[in-house]
XYZ file of C-alpha atoms in Angstrom:
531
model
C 0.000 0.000 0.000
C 1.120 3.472 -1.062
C 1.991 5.664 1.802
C 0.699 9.287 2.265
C 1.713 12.164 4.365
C -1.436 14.191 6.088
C -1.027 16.461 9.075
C -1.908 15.319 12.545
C -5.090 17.060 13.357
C -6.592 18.624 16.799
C -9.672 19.753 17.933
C -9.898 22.236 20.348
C -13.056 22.587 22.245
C -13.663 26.712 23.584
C -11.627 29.710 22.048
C -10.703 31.465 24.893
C -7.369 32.654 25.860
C -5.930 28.848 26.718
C -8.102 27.819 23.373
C -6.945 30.151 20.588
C -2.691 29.910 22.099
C -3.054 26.363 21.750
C -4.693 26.084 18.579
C -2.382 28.394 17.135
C 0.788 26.954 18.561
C -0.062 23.331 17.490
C -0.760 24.894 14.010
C 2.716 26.152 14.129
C 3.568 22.540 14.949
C 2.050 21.029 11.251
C -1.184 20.057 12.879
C -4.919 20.757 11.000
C -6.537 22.294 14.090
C -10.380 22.954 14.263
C -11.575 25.103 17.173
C -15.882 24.487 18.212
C -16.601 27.658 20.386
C -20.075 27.543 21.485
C -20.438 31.725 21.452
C -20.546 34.221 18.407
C -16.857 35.160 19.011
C -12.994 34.248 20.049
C -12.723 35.367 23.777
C -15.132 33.852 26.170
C -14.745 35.895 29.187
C -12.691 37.952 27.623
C -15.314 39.622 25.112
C -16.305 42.736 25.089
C -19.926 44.316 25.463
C -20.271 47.259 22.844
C -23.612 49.501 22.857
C -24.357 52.735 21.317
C -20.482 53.838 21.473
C -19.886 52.532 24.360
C -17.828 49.701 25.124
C -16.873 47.717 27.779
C -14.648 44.698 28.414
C -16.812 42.098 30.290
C -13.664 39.842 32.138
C -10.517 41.024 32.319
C -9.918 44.858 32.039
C -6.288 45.102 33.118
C -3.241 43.538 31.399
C -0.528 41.649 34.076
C 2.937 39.690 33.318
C 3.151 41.225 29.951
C 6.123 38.657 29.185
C 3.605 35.802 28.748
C 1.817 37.453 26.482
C 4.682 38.316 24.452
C 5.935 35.065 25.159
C 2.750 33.839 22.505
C 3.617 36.251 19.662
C 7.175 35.566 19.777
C 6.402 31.801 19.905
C 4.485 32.339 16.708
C 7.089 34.385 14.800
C 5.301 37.695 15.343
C 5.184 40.285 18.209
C 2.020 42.144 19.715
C 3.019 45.478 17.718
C 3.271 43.689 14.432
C -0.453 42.065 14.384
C -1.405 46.256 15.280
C -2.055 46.115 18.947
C -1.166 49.257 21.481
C -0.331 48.698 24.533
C -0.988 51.460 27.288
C 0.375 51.592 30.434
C -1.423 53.216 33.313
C -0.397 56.150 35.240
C -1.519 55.112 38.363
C -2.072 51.245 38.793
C -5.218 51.579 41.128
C -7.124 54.503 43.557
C -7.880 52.678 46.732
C -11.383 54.390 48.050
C -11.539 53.364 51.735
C -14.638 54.130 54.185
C -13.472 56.488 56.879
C -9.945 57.583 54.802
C -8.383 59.272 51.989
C -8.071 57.610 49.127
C -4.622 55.941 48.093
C -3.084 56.203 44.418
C -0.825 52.727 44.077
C 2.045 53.559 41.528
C 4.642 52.380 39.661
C 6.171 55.244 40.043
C 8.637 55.240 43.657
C 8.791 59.064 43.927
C 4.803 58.730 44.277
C 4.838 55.815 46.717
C 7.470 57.216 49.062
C 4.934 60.185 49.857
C 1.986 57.841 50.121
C 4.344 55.295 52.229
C 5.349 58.113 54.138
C 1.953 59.202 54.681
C 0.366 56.047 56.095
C 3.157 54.040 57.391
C 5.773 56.905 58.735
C 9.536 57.602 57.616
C 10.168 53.525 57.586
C 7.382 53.218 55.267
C 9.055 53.378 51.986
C 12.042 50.937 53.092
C 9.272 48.721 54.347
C 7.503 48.668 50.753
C 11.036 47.664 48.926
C 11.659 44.882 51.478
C 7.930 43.563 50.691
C 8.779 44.040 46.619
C 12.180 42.128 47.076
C 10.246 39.514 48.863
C 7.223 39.477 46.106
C 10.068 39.518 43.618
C 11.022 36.137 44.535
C 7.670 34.776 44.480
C 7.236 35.549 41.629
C 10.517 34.701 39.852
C 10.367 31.195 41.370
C 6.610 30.464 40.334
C 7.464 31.734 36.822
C 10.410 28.890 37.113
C 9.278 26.579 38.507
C 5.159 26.246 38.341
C 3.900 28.150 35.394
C 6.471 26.691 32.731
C 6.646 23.647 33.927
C 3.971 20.700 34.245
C 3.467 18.457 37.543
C 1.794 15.449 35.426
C 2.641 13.240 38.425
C 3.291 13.292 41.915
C 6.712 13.046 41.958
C 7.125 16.344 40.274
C 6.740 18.231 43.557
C 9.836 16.595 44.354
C 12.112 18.228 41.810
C 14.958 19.860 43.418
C 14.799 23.192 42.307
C 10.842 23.517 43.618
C 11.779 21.853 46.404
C 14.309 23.873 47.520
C 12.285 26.541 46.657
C 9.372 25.734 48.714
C 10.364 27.769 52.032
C 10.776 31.117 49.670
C 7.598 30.645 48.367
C 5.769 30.583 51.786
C 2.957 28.517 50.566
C 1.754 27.366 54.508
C 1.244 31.572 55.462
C -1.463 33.363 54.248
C -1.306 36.785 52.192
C -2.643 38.797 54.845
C 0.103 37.123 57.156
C 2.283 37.231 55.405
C 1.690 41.447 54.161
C 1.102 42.206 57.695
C 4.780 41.385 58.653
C 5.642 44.192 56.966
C 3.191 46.960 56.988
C 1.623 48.140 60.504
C -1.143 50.805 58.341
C -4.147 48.568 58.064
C -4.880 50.579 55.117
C -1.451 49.463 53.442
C -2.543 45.744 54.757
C -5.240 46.031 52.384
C -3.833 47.547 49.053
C -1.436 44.811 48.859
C -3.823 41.948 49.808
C -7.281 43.066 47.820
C -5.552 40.982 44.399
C -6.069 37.857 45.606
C -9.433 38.669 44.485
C -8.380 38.012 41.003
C -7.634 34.170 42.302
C -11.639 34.352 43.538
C -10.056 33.926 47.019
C -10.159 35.492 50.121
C -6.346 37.374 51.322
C -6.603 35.622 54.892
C -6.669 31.727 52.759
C -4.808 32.260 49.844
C -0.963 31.301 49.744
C 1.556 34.258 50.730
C 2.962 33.232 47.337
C 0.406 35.310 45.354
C 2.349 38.450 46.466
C 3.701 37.829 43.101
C 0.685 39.494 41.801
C 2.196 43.415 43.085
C 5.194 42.315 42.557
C 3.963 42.407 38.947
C 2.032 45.120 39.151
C 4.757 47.448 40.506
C 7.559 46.389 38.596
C 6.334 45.053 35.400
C 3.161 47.506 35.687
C -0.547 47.406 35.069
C -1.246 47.979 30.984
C -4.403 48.104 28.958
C -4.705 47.037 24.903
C -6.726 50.090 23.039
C -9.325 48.697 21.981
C -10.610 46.634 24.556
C -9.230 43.462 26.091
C -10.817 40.993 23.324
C -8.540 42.621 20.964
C -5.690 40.343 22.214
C -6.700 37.170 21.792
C -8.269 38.127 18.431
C -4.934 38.377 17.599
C -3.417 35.405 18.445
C -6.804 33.710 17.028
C -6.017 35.796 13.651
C -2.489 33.942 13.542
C -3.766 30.690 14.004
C -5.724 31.440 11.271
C -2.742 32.315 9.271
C -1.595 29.139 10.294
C -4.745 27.472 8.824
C -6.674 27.224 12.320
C -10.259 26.661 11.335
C -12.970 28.490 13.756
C -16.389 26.807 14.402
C -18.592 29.561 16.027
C -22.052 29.385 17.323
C -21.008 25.084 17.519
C -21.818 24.156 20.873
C -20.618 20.771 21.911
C -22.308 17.839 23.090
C -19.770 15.513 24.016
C -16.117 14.495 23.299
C -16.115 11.321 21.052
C -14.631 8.191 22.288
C -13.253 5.319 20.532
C -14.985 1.922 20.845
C -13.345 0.888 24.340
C -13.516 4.613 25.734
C -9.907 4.660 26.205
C -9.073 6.916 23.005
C -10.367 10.414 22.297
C -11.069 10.826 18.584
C -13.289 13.829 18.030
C -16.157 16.094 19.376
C -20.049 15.679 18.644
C -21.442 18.752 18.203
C -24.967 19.201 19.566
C -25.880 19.548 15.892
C -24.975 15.943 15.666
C -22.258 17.039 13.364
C -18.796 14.715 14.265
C -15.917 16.511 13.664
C -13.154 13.460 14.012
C -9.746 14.681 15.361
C -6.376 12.673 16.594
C -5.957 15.338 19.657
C -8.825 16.927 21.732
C -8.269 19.352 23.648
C -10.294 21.272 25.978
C -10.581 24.942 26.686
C -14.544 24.474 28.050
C -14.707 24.496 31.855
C -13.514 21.832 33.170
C -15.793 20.863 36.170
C -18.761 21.080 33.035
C -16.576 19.359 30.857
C -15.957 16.323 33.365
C -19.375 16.063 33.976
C -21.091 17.165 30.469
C -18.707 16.130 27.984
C -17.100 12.553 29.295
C -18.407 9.725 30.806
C -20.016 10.049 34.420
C -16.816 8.716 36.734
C -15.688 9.506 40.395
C -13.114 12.040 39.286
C -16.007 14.087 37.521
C -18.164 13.891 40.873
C -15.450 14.506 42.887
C -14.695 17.708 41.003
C -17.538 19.452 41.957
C -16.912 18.647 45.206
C -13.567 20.891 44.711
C -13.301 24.741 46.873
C -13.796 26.889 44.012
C -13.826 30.993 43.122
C -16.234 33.625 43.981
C -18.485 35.068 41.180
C -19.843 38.498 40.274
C -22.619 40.816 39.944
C -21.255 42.978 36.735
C -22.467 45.807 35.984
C -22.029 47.490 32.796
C -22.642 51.780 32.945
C -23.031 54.101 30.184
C -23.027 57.387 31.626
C -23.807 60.958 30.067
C -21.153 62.743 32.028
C -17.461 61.974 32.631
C -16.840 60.777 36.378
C -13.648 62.488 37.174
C -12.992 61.576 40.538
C -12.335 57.972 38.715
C -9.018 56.695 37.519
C -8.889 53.966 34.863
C -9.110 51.415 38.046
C -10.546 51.596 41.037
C -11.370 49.527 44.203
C -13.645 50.283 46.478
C -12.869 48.279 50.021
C -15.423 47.615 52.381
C -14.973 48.731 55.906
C -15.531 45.681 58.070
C -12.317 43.398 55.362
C -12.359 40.574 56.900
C -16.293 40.034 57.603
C -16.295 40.762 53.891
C -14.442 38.140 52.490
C -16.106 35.306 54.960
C -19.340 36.291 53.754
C -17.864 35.810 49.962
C -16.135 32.401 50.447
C -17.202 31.083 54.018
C -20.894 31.880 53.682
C -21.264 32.501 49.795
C -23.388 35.643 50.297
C -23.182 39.216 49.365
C -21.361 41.425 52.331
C -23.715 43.326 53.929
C -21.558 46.078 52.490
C -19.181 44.643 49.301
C -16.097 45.319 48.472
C -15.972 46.213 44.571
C -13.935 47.055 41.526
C -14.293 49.847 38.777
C -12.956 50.070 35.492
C -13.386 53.197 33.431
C -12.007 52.052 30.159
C -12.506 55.293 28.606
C -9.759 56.853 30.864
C -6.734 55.241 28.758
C -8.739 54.799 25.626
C -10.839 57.240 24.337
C -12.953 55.177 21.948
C -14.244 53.480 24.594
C -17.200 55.901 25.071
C -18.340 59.030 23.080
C -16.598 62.382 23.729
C -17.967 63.667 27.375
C -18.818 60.971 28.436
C -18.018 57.572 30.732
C -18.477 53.672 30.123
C -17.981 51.850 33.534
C -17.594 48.286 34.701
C -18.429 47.848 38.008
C -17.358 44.181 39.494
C -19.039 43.294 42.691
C -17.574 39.861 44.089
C -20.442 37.792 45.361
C -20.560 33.511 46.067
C -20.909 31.097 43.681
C -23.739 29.393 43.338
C -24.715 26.323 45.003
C -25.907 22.620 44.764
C -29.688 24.123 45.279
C -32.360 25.174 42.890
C -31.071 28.726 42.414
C -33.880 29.544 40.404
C -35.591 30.333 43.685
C -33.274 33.570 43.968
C -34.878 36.519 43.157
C -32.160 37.518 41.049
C -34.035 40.948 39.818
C -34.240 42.216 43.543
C -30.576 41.066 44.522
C -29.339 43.345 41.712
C -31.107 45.893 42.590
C -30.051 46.215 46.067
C -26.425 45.244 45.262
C -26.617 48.200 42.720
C -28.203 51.057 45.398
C -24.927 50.079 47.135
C -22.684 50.288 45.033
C -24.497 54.156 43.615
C -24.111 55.396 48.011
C -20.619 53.955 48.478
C -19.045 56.024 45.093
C -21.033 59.029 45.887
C -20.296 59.066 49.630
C -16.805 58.214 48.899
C -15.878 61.052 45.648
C -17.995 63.071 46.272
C -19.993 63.150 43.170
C -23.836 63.159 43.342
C -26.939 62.196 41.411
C -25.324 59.098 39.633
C -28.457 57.319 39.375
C -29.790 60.112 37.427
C -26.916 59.835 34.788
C -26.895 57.136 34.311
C -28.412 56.148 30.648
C -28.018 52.723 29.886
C -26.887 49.522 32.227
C -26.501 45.810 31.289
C -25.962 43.166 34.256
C -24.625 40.178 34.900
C -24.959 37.465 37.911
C -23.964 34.224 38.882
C -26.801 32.651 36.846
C -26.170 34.503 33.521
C -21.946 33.880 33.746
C -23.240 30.146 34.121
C -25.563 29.640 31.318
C -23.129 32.077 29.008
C -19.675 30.115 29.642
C -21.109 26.930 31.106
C -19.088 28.076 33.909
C -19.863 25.617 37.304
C -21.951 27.100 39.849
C -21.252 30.321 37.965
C -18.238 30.419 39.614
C -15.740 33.158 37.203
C -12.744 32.366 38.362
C -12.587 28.296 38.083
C -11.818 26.043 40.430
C -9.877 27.904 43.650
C -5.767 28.135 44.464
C -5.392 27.101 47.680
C -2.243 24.850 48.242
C -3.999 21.364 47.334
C -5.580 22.810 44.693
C -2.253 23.656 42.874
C 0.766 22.110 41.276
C 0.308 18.549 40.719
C -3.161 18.299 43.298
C -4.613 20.412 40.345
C -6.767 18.696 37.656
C -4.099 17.466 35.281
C -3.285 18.807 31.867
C -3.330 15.289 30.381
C -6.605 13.238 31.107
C -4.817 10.118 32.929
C -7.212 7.397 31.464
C -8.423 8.947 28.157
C -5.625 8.841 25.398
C -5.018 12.012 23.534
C -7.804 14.238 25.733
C -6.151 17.094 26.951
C -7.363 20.647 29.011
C -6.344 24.523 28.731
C -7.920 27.214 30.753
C -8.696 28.572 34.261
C -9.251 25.279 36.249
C -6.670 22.737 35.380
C -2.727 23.262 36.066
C -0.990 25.786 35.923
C -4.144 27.654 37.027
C -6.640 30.882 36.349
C -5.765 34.332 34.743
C -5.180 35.217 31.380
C -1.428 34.927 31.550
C -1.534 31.726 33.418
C -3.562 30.321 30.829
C -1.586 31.543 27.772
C 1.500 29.609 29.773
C -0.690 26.861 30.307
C -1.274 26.688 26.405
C 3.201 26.073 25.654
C 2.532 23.641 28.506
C -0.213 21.879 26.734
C 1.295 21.876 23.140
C 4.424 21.133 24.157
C 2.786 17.878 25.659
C 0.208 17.103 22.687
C 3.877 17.044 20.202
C 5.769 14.891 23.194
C 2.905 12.127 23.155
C 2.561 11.854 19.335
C 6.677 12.060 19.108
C 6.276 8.409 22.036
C 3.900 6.978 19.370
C 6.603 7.682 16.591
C 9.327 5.541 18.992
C 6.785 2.875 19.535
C 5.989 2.889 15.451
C 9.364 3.032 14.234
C 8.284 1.657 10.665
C 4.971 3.517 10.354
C 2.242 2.725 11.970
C -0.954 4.547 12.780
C 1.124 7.324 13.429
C 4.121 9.319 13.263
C 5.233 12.514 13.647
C 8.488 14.728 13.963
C 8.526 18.163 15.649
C 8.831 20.774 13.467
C 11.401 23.111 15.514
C 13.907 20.028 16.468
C 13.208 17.023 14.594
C 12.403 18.245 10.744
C 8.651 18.896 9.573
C 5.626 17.335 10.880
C 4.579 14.343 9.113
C 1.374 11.891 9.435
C 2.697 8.708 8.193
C 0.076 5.632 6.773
């Protein structure tokens, strides 16, 4: 029989940020990859809402640890300023709005932060700061290292002697607040440097001392924002893998991934069309707890999953106003006065504080098409519990927004100053816990994923690899190396990297053809599909 060459192909099920790095690195790799995304558009929570001239990112709204991002265009031959986007960095990272204080302006610029140091924390204040950033420095230069570019498959990977040796640097066993508190006496300073740990949908006084990495990033690497809106980025990367020859299935929900004959072999997705789209790789960027349980086969894993601590979620709100809200900067977080309280009623209790903590974004600060001249889009965030096991249904989801919104109206008034926001407001768009869950199939409309406490990373994370299903593999928020867009576009090398490694073992085990075999295009020649 005459042999043929044909690429290896993949299937990648979701396109956001995890979904449209892998598909476009594999392409890079010689594979045919098709990518099912059951929305309109690349992105999933990182779309954008745009209304009458106004626009508004609906997930993330600030850009952190540019060099993974970068990382993707380079690994594709390109750069972020060749595919045309513009990166902006922001004068002042965040305005802290406090109850009973001034507000305080967190900078990457050190002439700035002395003063505010100075302010709150006395003449030690600013030598305080640099001792916390030298200390943040390492966590994050270690988890770069050693967890987000590199995969913990097995057990035994803890054990590798650079992580180990690591370990006591990382402080994994303290908690942020702890851990902040060592250094900083303000309570006010306590709380600028622990409120990010919201981005990891936990609470400052659980999560690992490790995430200090997150202002350690912030400070030194700053906080940036892509004109045009956050979606913009990953419409990139998708517009390269289409370059490549990445094919995008929109509006192609999926109804499960296709097994082979013994369920031991993934070999495609069936789309709830009934269409079968037949594929040597799966992978998928869905969510995983709704994957395990949707997509697969019912098993203990899947059930146990749900069983897993997971993020908060949020009340968005989305703002047109006809006025420009000056007292604003670009970002803005509004802390609640009783902190602690707060958070236990988020993650202990899964209720709304009794009076939130929240963000705002005011994209038209950095980029002016963002909203028409004179006026403001906002995005307010309000972090509220996930849902639970119950019939939520039973919420009266109408009234709960309503209240959460009166608070959020008295708390920015009473705070800047300004007055009669309700009555500029022109046009507002919402979303809850129920709406992120039917939109993203996200799990108990949780935003975030599944949560980052200690044995919920590294290799006590859902795997990568599926570790009974042959060539089924995940990319996104809940699986390793975790949530946030750069983690995820890491996660993606991780991935791809692995997808080439476990076709290059069936090459070894098929050294005279076989069903398949493949070389890898950057070390071992071009890709080929051998019959």
């Amino acid at each position: 029989m005459e042999s043929k060459s044909t690429a290896p192909t993949a299937v990648v099920v979701g396109a956001g940020a995890g979904g449209v790095a892998v598909a476009a690195r594999l392409a890079k790799k010689g594979f045919q990859v098709t990518v099912v995304e059951k929305n309109a558009s690349i992105g999933g929570r990182c779309s954008t809402l745009e209304d009458e001239g106004f626009r508004f990112d609906q997930g993330p709204s600030l850009l952190l640890m540019p060099e993974f991002f970068h990382e993707v265009f380079h690994d594709l031959d390109t750069s972020m300023e060749a595919e045309g986007l513009r990166l902006v960095q922001c004068d002042q990272n965040y305005r802290i709005w406090f109850t009973d204080h001034q507000p305080l302006d967190l900078s990457c610029d050190m002439a700035h932060m002395n003063r505010e140091l100075t302010r709150l924390e006395g003449p030690a204040g600013f030598e305080k700061f640099l001792a916390f950033l030298a200390e943040s420095a390492r966590h994050y230069r270690l988890s770069c290292r050693y967890v987000l570019r590199a995969n913990f498959a097995r057990v035994w990977n803890m054990l590798r002697p650079g992580l180990v040796a690591s370990l006591g640097a990382l402080h994994p066993f303290e908690s942020l607040y702890s851990r902040v508190s060592r250094y900083f006496e303000s309570e006010e300073l306590r709380r600028a440097f622990t409120f990010a740990s919201m981005y990891l949908g936990m609470s400052p006084f659980d999560a690992p001392a490790t995430y200090s990495l997150l202002q350690y990033a912030e400070f030194v690497d700053g906080v940036w924002y892509p004109i045009g809106g956050f979606q913009t980025v990953l419409e990139a990367i998708g517009k390269i893998g289409s370059r490549l020859g990445v094919e995008y299935r929109f509006n192609a929900p999926v109804a499960s991934v296709r097994l082979s004959d013994d369920r031991k072999t993934a070999c495609g997705v069936v789309l709830d069309s009934d269409e079968i789209i037949d594929a040597d790789v799966v992978i998928v960027n869905a969510d995983l707890i709704y994957a395990y349980n949707n997509l697969l086969p019912d098993s203990r894993f899947a059930r146990t999953l749900k069983t897993r601590g997971t993020s908060c979620s949020s009340i968005s709100f989305f703002w047109s106003f006809n006025t420009t809200l000056p007292a604003l900067q670009s970002h803005n977080v509004f802390l609640g006065k009783e902190y602690r309280q707060s958070f236990d009623a988020l993650f202990k209790q899964d209720r709304i504080p009794e009076e939130p903590s929240f963000y705002v974004h005011v994209p038209s600060r950095l980029d002016s098409s963002a909203a028409p001249e004179g006026m403001d889009a906002l995005v307010v965030l309000v972090p509220v519990g996930h849902l639970g096991d119950e019939d939520d249904s039973l919420t009266d989801w109408a009234a709960v927004v309503e209240k959460t919104k009166e608070k959020v109206l008295r708390a920015i008034e009473e705070r800047t100053g300004m007055t009669n926001l309700r009555d500029k407001l022109i046009k507002e768009r919402v979303e809850t816990p129920v709406t992120w869950k039917q939109k993203y199939n996200l799990d108990r409309g949780a935003i975030l994923g599944i949560s980052h406490s200690f044995f919920n990373v590294l290799c006590f994370r859902p795997k990568t690899k599926h570790t009974e299903i042959e060539g089924l593999f995940f990319v996104g928020a809940s699986t390793h190396p975790g949530t946030g867009v750069p983690v995820c576009l890491a996660g993606s090398k991780i991935v791809a990297e692995q997808v080439v490694q476990m076709l290059v073992e069936l090459v070894d085990a098929c050294p005279g053809g076989g069903v398949v075999g493949v070389d890898v295009a950057a070390d071992l020649g071009k890709l080929k599909y051998l019959h």
